[in-house]
């Protein structure tokens, strides 16, 4: 998902368990447009006078918005300094050696409660998960694990108004202004298309929404009406399940292919010197020539990623398939994708699958 900072980052600080109940989209309008038909085209409030505001309003005319409609939304949006501070804390810190970063990260998500709640969520939504798996080729446990990592199965959806998060990052956070301006534009189009009050949806401080924490552009591109009620409602478990599976399929998920297997490494120094991460690509023969072999089947994959994980006493190595790379399209982090993979396996094992 085109997500820079999903709610999983918040969950590293606040751990809330839940199993997600049937819900409805926040701020849904019964009929008509949620945007005004008249009013001033001048922005007041927190974003008045910001240099990016007027160009944004002009650009939205190409999306079918009158200037007064966009101005009304921006005038009601709030600039939240804490969001900027939180984004700045996301900057990567250099490491000079193993510190146990993976061990600590893993421990935040692979907890007994999170595994048990994953089984419970699966049991409560088994019909939708089976249907999504059959349609998109994604095993149920990976759909469940994404929702578990992102929102603790709906237990923590985020409380930030999406319009405040996106406006703050679009106009008061120059480092990523282009990206978040695009997401703010997608959000306004999404609310118009879906008949949602733009001040209604709440989610993460980066603007992600629903059980699967979709950014607005991903909502528009990949959200599906999986329960057939005419709405794409990512606050509803059934639609969220179908949408996560659809997202994976659209980003190259290969049915029946293992996500990752451990690597046997003859010489750790050799592996340490090689390029690693979800963006690396090696043939199995090239890896074998360097003393690195898979500890299990990779389902016929011709190329794999070399994945390195800091376990404190050194580094653990895995080989990732296309499906591992697909998970990183949700969040561009090898640690994130491995946490999803290992949580999925643990949930499936606990369920007896």
PDB file of N, CA and C in Angstrom, residues 2 24 27 62 65 71 120 155 171 195 214 237 241 284 299 319 321 329 338:
ATOM      1  N   UNK A   2       0.562   2.255  -0.709  1.00  0.00           N
ATOM      2  CA  UNK A   2       1.424   3.409  -0.705  1.00  0.00           C
ATOM      3  C   UNK A   2       1.338   4.090   0.644  1.00  0.00           C
ATOM      4  N   UNK A  24     -19.706   0.482  10.549  1.00  0.00           N
ATOM      5  CA  UNK A  24     -20.104   1.228   9.371  1.00  0.00           C
ATOM      6  C   UNK A  24     -19.128   2.362   9.147  1.00  0.00           C
ATOM      7  N   UNK A  27     -19.130   9.017   9.173  1.00  0.00           N
ATOM      8  CA  UNK A  27     -19.460  10.217   8.418  1.00  0.00           C
ATOM      9  C   UNK A  27     -20.220   9.969   7.137  1.00  0.00           C
ATOM     10  N   UNK A  62      -9.423  20.295 -11.533  1.00  0.00           N
ATOM     11  CA  UNK A  62      -9.323  19.245 -12.550  1.00  0.00           C
ATOM     12  C   UNK A  62      -9.991  17.955 -12.098  1.00  0.00           C
ATOM     13  N   UNK A  65     -13.820  19.683  -8.476  1.00  0.00           N
ATOM     14  CA  UNK A  65     -14.161  20.407  -7.254  1.00  0.00           C
ATOM     15  C   UNK A  65     -14.139  21.909  -7.515  1.00  0.00           C
ATOM     16  N   UNK A  71     -11.979  24.899  -0.307  1.00  0.00           N
ATOM     17  CA  UNK A  71     -11.708  25.886   0.741  1.00  0.00           C
ATOM     18  C   UNK A  71     -12.493  25.574   2.008  1.00  0.00           C
ATOM     19  N   UNK A 120      -9.328 -15.998  16.797  1.00  0.00           N
ATOM     20  CA  UNK A 120     -10.717 -15.616  17.049  1.00  0.00           C
ATOM     21  C   UNK A 120     -11.291 -14.800  15.883  1.00  0.00           C
ATOM     22  N   UNK A 155      -9.151  -3.503  16.875  1.00  0.00           N
ATOM     23  CA  UNK A 155      -9.145  -2.996  18.243  1.00  0.00           C
ATOM     24  C   UNK A 155      -8.534  -1.620  18.367  1.00  0.00           C
ATOM     25  N   UNK A 171       0.720  20.457   3.853  1.00  0.00           N
ATOM     26  CA  UNK A 171       1.032  21.881   3.835  1.00  0.00           C
ATOM     27  C   UNK A 171       2.051  22.317   4.887  1.00  0.00           C
ATOM     28  N   UNK A 195     -19.658   9.225  -0.840  1.00  0.00           N
ATOM     29  CA  UNK A 195     -20.703   9.882  -0.071  1.00  0.00           C
ATOM     30  C   UNK A 195     -20.395   9.948   1.405  1.00  0.00           C
ATOM     31  N   UNK A 214      -5.711   1.441   4.884  1.00  0.00           N
ATOM     32  CA  UNK A 214      -5.451   1.872   3.514  1.00  0.00           C
ATOM     33  C   UNK A 214      -5.284   3.386   3.476  1.00  0.00           C
ATOM     34  N   UNK A 237     -15.344  -5.647   8.660  1.00  0.00           N
ATOM     35  CA  UNK A 237     -14.385  -6.736   8.461  1.00  0.00           C
ATOM     36  C   UNK A 237     -14.488  -7.430   7.113  1.00  0.00           C
ATOM     37  N   UNK A 241     -11.383  -7.537   4.569  1.00  0.00           N
ATOM     38  CA  UNK A 241     -10.776  -8.813   4.191  1.00  0.00           C
ATOM     39  C   UNK A 241     -10.637  -8.915   2.675  1.00  0.00           C
ATOM     40  N   UNK A 284      19.229 -18.765  -7.044  1.00  0.00           N
ATOM     41  CA  UNK A 284      19.642 -19.744  -6.048  1.00  0.00           C
ATOM     42  C   UNK A 284      21.040 -20.270  -6.335  1.00  0.00           C
ATOM     43  N   UNK A 299       9.275 -23.346  -3.480  1.00  0.00           N
ATOM     44  CA  UNK A 299       8.194 -23.489  -4.436  1.00  0.00           C
ATOM     45  C   UNK A 299       8.576 -23.207  -5.872  1.00  0.00           C
ATOM     46  N   UNK A 319      15.521 -16.209   3.072  1.00  0.00           N
ATOM     47  CA  UNK A 319      15.348 -15.969   1.642  1.00  0.00           C
ATOM     48  C   UNK A 319      13.876 -15.683   1.385  1.00  0.00           C
ATOM     49  N   UNK A 321      10.588 -14.801  -1.144  1.00  0.00           N
ATOM     50  CA  UNK A 321      10.045 -14.994  -2.488  1.00  0.00           C
ATOM     51  C   UNK A 321       9.353 -13.718  -2.972  1.00  0.00           C
ATOM     52  N   UNK A 329       4.930  -4.270  -0.229  1.00  0.00           N
ATOM     53  CA  UNK A 329       4.190  -3.209  -0.931  1.00  0.00           C
ATOM     54  C   UNK A 329       3.166  -2.579  -0.007  1.00  0.00           C
ATOM     55  N   UNK A 338       8.293  -9.616   7.586  1.00  0.00           N
ATOM     56  CA  UNK A 338       8.598 -10.835   8.319  1.00  0.00           C
ATOM     57  C   UNK A 338       7.693 -10.985   9.530  1.00  0.00           C
TER      58      UNK A 338
END
